[in-house]
Amino acid sequence: PKVRPSQSRTRETTVILVTGANGQLGRRIVQHLIAREPSLLDGRLGVSVRDPAQATELASRGVIVRKADFDQPDAMATAFAGVRRLVLVSTDGPGAERSARHRRAINAALSAGVSHILYTSLLGADADRPTEPAAAHRETESALQHCGVAHTVLRNPLYADDLPRLAEPALAQGVWRLPAGDGRVSLVSRDELAQAIAAAALAPRLDKRVYELTGQAALSYADIAARIARVSGRPLTYEAVSAEAYSGSLEARGTPARLVATLVELLTSVATSRLATTCNDFAALVGHPPKSLDCLIHEYFAPRSPA
Ligand SMILES: NC(=O)c1ccc[n+]([C@@H]2O[C@H](COP(=O)([O-])OP(=O)(O)OC[C@H]3O[C@@H](n4cnc5c(N)ncnc54)[C@H](OP(=O)(O)O)[C@@H]3O)[C@@H](O)[C@H]2O)c1
């Protein structure tokens, strides 16, 4: 097949490569990179994905698509060749698997001579006794600290996008039962997080080693329920339940086992208030703060006027 001129140059000149670009966060990071710096499409923007057939739309726009499965380290050797900045999007799945994968990706980046790694972590990853989801991020952050390559950690809060999926079944009953105790949580949408991560990837200079991409405020689920009720016009109150009761209710609704595990882990982390940080790092990267939770709740829950 004919090689596009930009592709023939990529081994030397790919400036930024985003991993996990077929995933929801990775795809948005790529979109924000292109929106901020369209000239990257001149062979200087790459992605790695497990299945290139799902990335044909990116390839047709001029994004260099490489195949990399972090579970197959031998085949990763060339994926990061010529890359200067690597945006390593954390993978999903059980914690131990994830941290081993991320270590393999960091090693492949080292072998390829990547000069800067940006890693998408989770708020609370630095806690002494990290919760299950935070443990894999803590291990990856530690691997980065010891790898000898310049790196930036971008700690994400919980995705606000999950609110409708979490709250919709509860709105039918008027009671929202979650294993989040009285913990508070800071929420930002995936799209805005991707915007901040893209800004960091393009920044000529990064002042900090760790950025915490938090919302403007941290609220309890009781507060969030009250706001959803006000905006949707439907009654909703919050009730704290045990992790067991919550997983039982998700299983009864046919939720896939892996999603049950992820939701239980993340929501029980909220009870520790380790996901409640708020700071100005998002604005430092993007130039303005993320949308307020009231604004997001309005987007997700305000009744739609008939078309
Ligand atoms: N902050 C939060 O609320 C929150 C919630 C859930 C998860 N997360 C974390 O944030 C990450 C990104 O979120 P998301 O919404 O984009 O999740 P997602 O859509 O499920 O994407 C997960 C990504 O992990 C990649 N991946 C999985 N196994 C891999 C492997 N062996 N080698 C290479 N890549 C692999 C997937 O690649 P393919 O596209 O090739 O399948 C996919 O791109 C998640 O993976 C998870 O670590 C955060």
Tab-separated table of C-alpha atoms and ligand atoms in Angstrom:
chain	number	residue	atom	x	y	z
A	1	PRO	CA	0.000	0.000	0.000
A	2	LYS	CA	1.018	3.582	-0.690
A	3	VAL	CA	2.646	5.192	2.363
A	4	ARG	CA	1.519	8.748	3.037
A	5	PRO	CA	4.457	11.157	3.234
A	6	SER	CA	3.598	12.055	6.819
A	7	GLN	CA	3.633	8.376	7.817
A	8	SER	CA	7.054	7.769	6.323
A	9	ARG	CA	8.465	10.518	8.553
A	10	THR	CA	6.751	9.456	11.765
A	11	ARG	CA	9.410	7.244	13.312
A	12	GLU	CA	11.558	10.355	13.752
A	13	THR	CA	9.022	13.086	14.278
A	14	THR	CA	5.951	11.841	16.195
A	15	VAL	CA	5.875	14.451	18.933
A	16	ILE	CA	2.955	13.235	21.014
A	17	LEU	CA	1.481	9.754	21.247
A	18	VAL	CA	-1.684	8.987	23.225
A	19	THR	CA	-2.288	5.415	24.392
A	20	GLY	CA	-5.778	3.915	24.804
A	21	ALA	CA	-7.110	6.123	22.025
A	22	ASN	CA	-10.023	3.782	21.318
A	23	GLY	CA	-11.167	4.328	24.907
A	24	GLN	CA	-13.460	7.129	26.012
A	25	LEU	CA	-10.848	9.332	27.693
A	26	GLY	CA	-8.055	8.627	25.200
A	27	ARG	CA	-10.257	9.477	22.203
A	28	ARG	CA	-11.248	12.786	23.755
A	29	ILE	CA	-7.627	13.668	24.562
A	30	VAL	CA	-6.794	13.178	20.871
A	31	GLN	CA	-9.737	15.364	19.832
A	32	HIS	CA	-8.609	18.167	22.168
A	33	LEU	CA	-5.002	17.909	20.973
A	34	ILE	CA	-6.184	18.338	17.379
A	35	ALA	CA	-8.487	21.229	18.317
A	36	ARG	CA	-5.667	23.035	20.149
A	37	GLU	CA	-2.920	22.301	17.639
A	38	PRO	CA	-4.291	21.254	14.218
A	39	SER	CA	-0.764	21.301	12.752
A	40	LEU	CA	-0.012	18.141	14.765
A	41	LEU	CA	-1.866	16.278	12.023
A	42	ASP	CA	1.208	16.822	9.879
A	43	GLY	CA	2.605	13.493	11.122
A	44	ARG	CA	3.354	14.653	14.652
A	45	LEU	CA	0.401	13.106	16.489
A	46	GLY	CA	0.214	9.384	17.126
A	47	VAL	CA	-1.980	6.996	19.052
A	48	SER	CA	-1.572	3.447	20.228
A	49	VAL	CA	-4.559	1.128	20.344
A	50	ARG	CA	-5.121	-2.592	20.725
A	51	ASP	CA	-7.287	-2.755	17.630
A	52	PRO	CA	-6.256	-0.405	14.782
A	53	ALA	CA	-9.405	-1.390	12.846
A	54	GLN	CA	-11.357	0.710	15.389
A	55	ALA	CA	-9.143	3.732	14.770
A	56	THR	CA	-9.589	4.135	11.003
A	57	GLU	CA	-11.357	7.481	11.429
A	58	LEU	CA	-8.321	8.856	13.289
A	59	ALA	CA	-5.981	7.428	10.642
A	60	SER	CA	-8.029	9.049	7.875
A	61	ARG	CA	-7.568	12.429	9.596
A	62	GLY	CA	-3.782	12.035	9.577
A	63	VAL	CA	-3.216	10.614	13.062
A	64	ILE	CA	-0.498	7.937	13.092
A	65	VAL	CA	-2.057	4.736	14.431
A	66	ARG	CA	0.157	2.102	16.034
A	67	LYS	CA	-0.834	-1.155	17.645
A	68	ALA	CA	0.134	-1.745	21.277
A	69	ASP	CA	-1.318	-4.205	23.741
A	70	PHE	CA	0.424	-3.733	27.085
A	71	ASP	CA	-0.131	-7.433	27.756
A	72	GLN	CA	2.106	-8.266	24.771
A	73	PRO	CA	5.392	-6.484	25.596
A	74	ASP	CA	7.373	-7.933	22.667
A	75	ALA	CA	5.037	-6.367	20.156
A	76	MET	CA	5.253	-2.996	21.960
A	77	ALA	CA	8.911	-2.453	21.166
A	78	THR	CA	8.248	-0.319	18.097
A	79	ALA	CA	4.957	1.299	19.180
A	80	PHE	CA	6.632	4.216	20.957
A	81	ALA	CA	9.561	4.672	18.552
A	82	GLY	CA	10.310	8.312	17.792
A	83	VAL	CA	7.832	9.603	20.393
A	84	ARG	CA	8.861	12.573	22.518
A	85	ARG	CA	5.829	12.974	24.778
A	86	LEU	CA	3.814	9.912	25.706
A	87	VAL	CA	0.334	10.355	27.205
A	88	LEU	CA	-0.119	7.074	29.075
A	89	VAL	CA	-3.849	6.607	29.708
A	90	SER	CA	-4.400	4.187	32.574
A	91	THR	CA	-5.962	0.889	31.529
A	92	ASP	CA	-8.976	-0.797	33.067
A	93	GLY	CA	-9.322	-4.145	34.820
A	94	PRO	CA	-8.152	-5.556	38.175
A	95	GLY	CA	-5.476	-3.522	40.003
A	96	ALA	CA	-2.518	-5.936	39.890
A	97	GLU	CA	-2.989	-6.515	36.156
A	98	ARG	CA	-3.177	-2.796	35.571
A	99	SER	CA	-0.005	-1.832	37.386
A	100	ALA	CA	1.954	-4.641	35.660
A	101	ARG	CA	0.674	-3.369	32.289
A	102	HIS	CA	1.593	0.210	33.095
A	103	ARG	CA	5.115	-0.867	34.128
A	104	ARG	CA	5.493	-2.643	30.792
A	105	ALA	CA	4.369	0.501	28.982
A	106	ILE	CA	6.858	2.623	30.963
A	107	ASN	CA	9.657	0.168	30.147
A	108	ALA	CA	8.748	0.239	26.454
A	109	ALA	CA	8.788	4.049	26.581
A	110	LEU	CA	12.243	3.965	28.197
A	111	SER	CA	13.565	1.612	25.517
A	112	ALA	CA	12.129	3.862	22.817
A	113	GLY	CA	13.818	6.957	24.267
A	114	VAL	CA	10.584	8.844	25.082
A	115	SER	CA	11.611	12.089	26.795
A	116	HIS	CA	8.463	12.817	28.850
A	117	ILE	CA	5.615	10.600	30.088
A	118	LEU	CA	2.275	12.069	31.183
A	119	TYR	CA	0.210	9.557	33.160
A	120	THR	CA	-3.514	9.753	33.960
A	121	SER	CA	-3.797	8.750	37.629
A	122	LEU	CA	-6.531	9.004	40.269
A	123	LEU	CA	-7.029	11.433	43.161
A	124	GLY	CA	-5.840	9.859	46.400
A	125	ALA	CA	-3.182	7.750	44.671
A	126	ASP	CA	-0.632	9.101	47.150
A	127	ALA	CA	-2.546	8.002	50.269
A	128	ASP	CA	-0.611	5.813	52.711
A	129	ARG	CA	-3.209	3.092	52.660
A	130	PRO	CA	-4.644	3.503	49.172
A	131	THR	CA	-8.017	2.086	48.316
A	132	GLU	CA	-8.091	-0.730	45.737
A	133	PRO	CA	-8.498	1.481	42.652
A	134	ALA	CA	-5.873	3.928	43.911
A	135	ALA	CA	-3.303	1.179	44.638
A	136	ALA	CA	-2.585	0.462	40.945
A	137	HIS	CA	-2.146	4.193	40.307
A	138	ARG	CA	0.141	4.536	43.329
A	139	GLU	CA	2.317	1.699	42.026
A	140	THR	CA	2.437	3.260	38.560
A	141	GLU	CA	3.307	6.676	40.004
A	142	SER	CA	6.097	5.016	41.989
A	143	ALA	CA	7.379	3.214	38.854
A	144	LEU	CA	7.468	6.590	37.095
A	145	GLN	CA	9.394	8.187	39.963
A	146	HIS	CA	12.068	5.530	39.667
A	147	CYS	CA	12.244	5.229	35.872
A	148	GLY	CA	14.594	8.157	35.322
A	149	VAL	CA	12.455	9.825	32.624
A	150	ALA	CA	10.776	13.217	33.035
A	151	HIS	CA	7.122	12.661	33.856
A	152	THR	CA	3.943	14.414	34.888
A	153	VAL	CA	1.124	12.811	36.847
A	154	LEU	CA	-2.392	14.023	36.082
A	155	ARG	CA	-4.665	12.795	38.875
A	156	ASN	CA	-8.290	12.560	37.802
A	157	PRO	CA	-11.313	12.795	40.069
A	158	LEU	CA	-14.360	10.600	39.446
A	159	TYR	CA	-15.990	11.159	36.069
A	160	ALA	CA	-19.134	13.287	36.332
A	161	ASP	CA	-20.412	11.491	33.205
A	162	ASP	CA	-21.289	8.466	35.313
A	163	LEU	CA	-23.918	10.403	37.304
A	164	PRO	CA	-26.873	9.707	34.953
A	165	ARG	CA	-26.119	5.981	34.808
A	166	LEU	CA	-25.801	5.877	38.610
A	167	ALA	CA	-28.802	8.027	39.426
A	168	GLU	CA	-31.363	7.065	36.765
A	169	PRO	CA	-32.482	3.781	38.399
A	170	ALA	CA	-32.675	5.585	41.770
A	171	LEU	CA	-34.841	8.362	40.335
A	172	ALA	CA	-37.464	5.722	39.553
A	173	GLN	CA	-37.607	4.877	43.286
A	174	GLY	CA	-36.872	8.276	44.833
A	175	VAL	CA	-34.005	6.818	46.906
A	176	TRP	CA	-30.345	6.671	45.838
A	177	ARG	CA	-28.542	3.922	47.719
A	178	LEU	CA	-24.737	4.027	47.397
A	179	PRO	CA	-21.833	2.743	49.533
A	180	ALA	CA	-20.311	6.247	49.714
A	181	GLY	CA	-21.050	6.979	53.400
A	182	ASP	CA	-20.954	10.707	54.135
A	183	GLY	CA	-17.885	11.160	51.935
A	184	ARG	CA	-17.617	14.088	49.591
A	185	VAL	CA	-16.589	13.869	45.993
A	186	SER	CA	-15.211	16.218	43.388
A	187	LEU	CA	-16.522	15.414	39.884
A	188	VAL	CA	-15.336	16.559	36.443
A	189	SER	CA	-16.556	15.383	33.038
A	190	ARG	CA	-14.279	13.127	30.947
A	191	ASP	CA	-14.316	15.691	28.179
A	192	GLU	CA	-13.010	18.479	30.401
A	193	LEU	CA	-10.383	16.176	31.899
A	194	ALA	CA	-9.280	15.335	28.361
A	195	GLN	CA	-9.050	19.068	27.655
A	196	ALA	CA	-6.716	19.559	30.637
A	197	ILE	CA	-4.617	16.514	29.748
A	198	ALA	CA	-4.256	17.751	26.158
A	199	ALA	CA	-3.223	21.172	27.487
A	200	ALA	CA	-0.583	19.517	29.673
A	201	ALA	CA	0.696	17.425	26.756
A	202	LEU	CA	1.159	20.580	24.679
A	203	ALA	CA	2.525	22.840	27.428
A	204	PRO	CA	6.054	24.003	26.590
A	205	ARG	CA	6.904	23.751	30.284
A	206	LEU	CA	5.105	22.089	33.186
A	207	ASP	CA	5.681	23.669	36.596
A	208	LYS	CA	4.550	20.735	38.700
A	209	ARG	CA	5.178	16.989	38.776
A	210	VAL	CA	1.630	16.227	39.969
A	211	TYR	CA	-1.529	18.015	38.814
A	212	GLU	CA	-4.840	17.261	40.510
A	213	LEU	CA	-7.605	17.934	37.981
A	214	THR	CA	-10.349	18.473	40.524
A	215	GLY	CA	-13.759	20.038	40.384
A	216	GLN	CA	-14.362	23.422	41.979
A	217	ALA	CA	-16.139	21.946	45.000
A	218	ALA	CA	-16.596	18.578	46.661
A	219	LEU	CA	-20.126	17.550	47.621
A	220	SER	CA	-21.661	14.616	49.442
A	221	TYR	CA	-24.045	12.328	47.557
A	222	ALA	CA	-26.813	13.678	49.811
A	223	ASP	CA	-26.087	17.154	48.392
A	224	ILE	CA	-25.820	15.815	44.854
A	225	ALA	CA	-29.141	13.950	45.234
A	226	ALA	CA	-30.843	17.149	46.445
A	227	ARG	CA	-29.511	19.070	43.428
A	228	ILE	CA	-30.558	16.354	40.974
A	229	ALA	CA	-34.042	16.358	42.539
A	230	ARG	CA	-34.284	20.142	42.184
A	231	VAL	CA	-33.151	20.163	38.549
A	232	SER	CA	-35.059	17.082	37.374
A	233	GLY	CA	-38.225	17.920	39.308
A	234	ARG	CA	-38.266	14.333	40.602
A	235	PRO	CA	-37.850	13.384	44.288
A	236	LEU	CA	-34.477	11.889	45.224
A	237	THR	CA	-32.844	11.340	48.602
A	238	TYR	CA	-29.556	9.634	49.366
A	239	GLU	CA	-29.141	6.639	51.649
A	240	ALA	CA	-25.714	5.202	52.567
A	241	VAL	CA	-25.628	1.414	52.233
A	242	SER	CA	-22.954	-1.273	52.606
A	243	ALA	CA	-20.771	-2.364	49.693
A	244	GLU	CA	-22.459	-5.789	49.828
A	245	ALA	CA	-25.969	-4.342	49.607
A	246	TYR	CA	-24.920	-2.122	46.702
A	247	SER	CA	-23.239	-4.885	44.709
A	248	GLY	CA	-26.303	-7.093	45.317
A	249	SER	CA	-28.567	-4.413	43.832
A	250	LEU	CA	-26.307	-3.946	40.795
A	251	GLU	CA	-26.115	-7.703	40.195
A	252	ALA	CA	-29.909	-7.940	40.443
A	253	ARG	CA	-30.104	-5.382	37.605
A	254	GLY	CA	-27.784	-7.536	35.460
A	255	THR	CA	-24.765	-5.210	35.703
A	256	PRO	CA	-21.614	-6.944	34.369
A	257	ALA	CA	-19.370	-8.263	37.179
A	258	ARG	CA	-16.380	-6.114	36.219
A	259	LEU	CA	-18.446	-2.945	36.273
A	260	VAL	CA	-19.932	-3.930	39.653
A	261	ALA	CA	-16.410	-4.314	41.054
A	262	THR	CA	-15.251	-0.954	39.638
A	263	LEU	CA	-18.314	0.943	40.905
A	264	VAL	CA	-18.103	-0.588	44.376
A	265	GLU	CA	-14.385	0.191	44.640
A	266	LEU	CA	-14.764	3.779	43.474
A	267	LEU	CA	-17.825	4.566	45.585
A	268	THR	CA	-16.399	3.033	48.764
A	269	SER	CA	-13.321	5.213	48.124
A	270	VAL	CA	-15.630	8.228	48.241
A	271	ALA	CA	-16.534	7.261	51.834
A	272	THR	CA	-12.875	7.908	52.776
A	273	SER	CA	-13.151	11.441	51.291
A	274	ARG	CA	-9.950	10.783	49.346
A	275	LEU	CA	-11.770	11.831	46.200
A	276	ALA	CA	-12.795	15.160	47.725
A	277	THR	CA	-9.718	17.245	46.913
A	278	THR	CA	-10.269	20.634	45.307
A	279	CYS	CA	-7.547	22.879	43.911
A	280	ASN	CA	-6.731	25.183	40.973
A	281	ASP	CA	-4.572	22.832	38.898
A	282	PHE	CA	-7.232	22.413	36.209
A	283	ALA	CA	-7.441	26.175	35.670
A	284	ALA	CA	-3.637	26.435	35.680
A	285	LEU	CA	-3.533	24.141	32.634
A	286	VAL	CA	-6.707	25.124	30.776
A	287	GLY	CA	-7.000	28.808	31.643
A	288	HIS	CA	-10.370	28.526	33.405
A	289	PRO	CA	-11.955	26.224	36.002
A	290	PRO	CA	-14.018	23.177	34.982
A	291	LYS	CA	-17.828	23.406	34.855
A	292	SER	CA	-19.485	23.538	38.244
A	293	LEU	CA	-21.393	20.489	39.410
A	294	ASP	CA	-24.628	22.501	39.201
A	295	CYS	CA	-23.910	23.144	35.533
A	296	LEU	CA	-23.190	19.457	34.857
A	297	ILE	CA	-26.302	18.339	36.754
A	298	HIS	CA	-28.331	20.719	34.653
A	299	GLU	CA	-26.838	19.233	31.457
A	300	TYR	CA	-27.564	15.686	32.558
A	301	PHE	CA	-30.882	15.964	34.397
A	302	ALA	CA	-32.866	19.016	33.263
A	303	PRO	CA	-36.088	17.869	31.572
A	304	ARG	CA	-35.751	18.172	27.791
A	305	SER	CA	-38.295	20.372	26.094
A	306	PRO	CA	-40.199	18.492	23.374
A	307	ALA	CA	-38.565	18.777	19.927
B	1	LIG	N1	-11.879	8.702	37.157
B	1	LIG	C1	-12.850	7.816	37.022
B	1	LIG	O1	-14.022	8.043	37.383
B	1	LIG	C2	-12.556	6.520	36.381
B	1	LIG	C3	-13.569	5.561	36.302
B	1	LIG	C4	-13.267	4.378	35.666
B	1	LIG	C5	-11.994	4.176	35.147
B	1	LIG	N2	-11.043	5.128	35.247
B	1	LIG	C6	-9.672	4.942	34.711
B	1	LIG	O2	-9.519	5.819	33.594
B	1	LIG	C7	-9.121	5.062	32.447
B	1	LIG	C8	-9.650	5.707	31.179
B	1	LIG	O3	-11.046	5.827	31.302
B	1	LIG	P1	-11.990	5.555	30.070
B	1	LIG	O4	-13.291	6.140	30.422
B	1	LIG	O5	-11.321	5.968	28.824
B	1	LIG	O6	-12.087	3.967	30.110
B	1	LIG	P2	-12.346	2.981	28.877
B	1	LIG	O7	-13.140	3.638	27.820
B	1	LIG	O8	-12.840	1.704	29.480
B	1	LIG	O9	-10.874	2.750	28.314
B	1	LIG	C9	-10.004	1.844	28.890
B	1	LIG	C10	-8.764	1.871	28.031
B	1	LIG	O10	-7.809	0.929	28.544
B	1	LIG	C11	-7.201	0.337	27.409
B	1	LIG	N3	-6.624	-0.955	27.722
B	1	LIG	C12	-7.171	-1.941	28.442
B	1	LIG	N4	-6.338	-2.993	28.460
B	1	LIG	C13	-5.252	-2.653	27.727
B	1	LIG	C14	-4.051	-3.305	27.366
B	1	LIG	N5	-3.801	-4.562	27.731
B	1	LIG	N6	-3.148	-2.653	26.585
B	1	LIG	C15	-3.383	-1.391	26.174
B	1	LIG	N7	-4.510	-0.708	26.489
B	1	LIG	C16	-5.435	-1.340	27.254
B	1	LIG	C17	-8.361	0.155	26.440
B	1	LIG	O11	-7.838	-0.049	25.169
B	1	LIG	P3	-8.800	-0.446	23.936
B	1	LIG	O12	-9.401	0.839	23.487
B	1	LIG	O13	-7.835	-1.030	22.978
B	1	LIG	O14	-9.836	-1.410	24.463
B	1	LIG	C18	-9.075	1.474	26.585
B	1	LIG	O15	-8.546	2.444	25.725
B	1	LIG	C19	-9.662	3.665	32.733
B	1	LIG	O16	-8.954	2.703	31.987
B	1	LIG	C20	-9.405	3.545	34.214
B	1	LIG	O17	-8.031	3.257	34.492
B	1	LIG	C21	-11.313	6.297	35.850
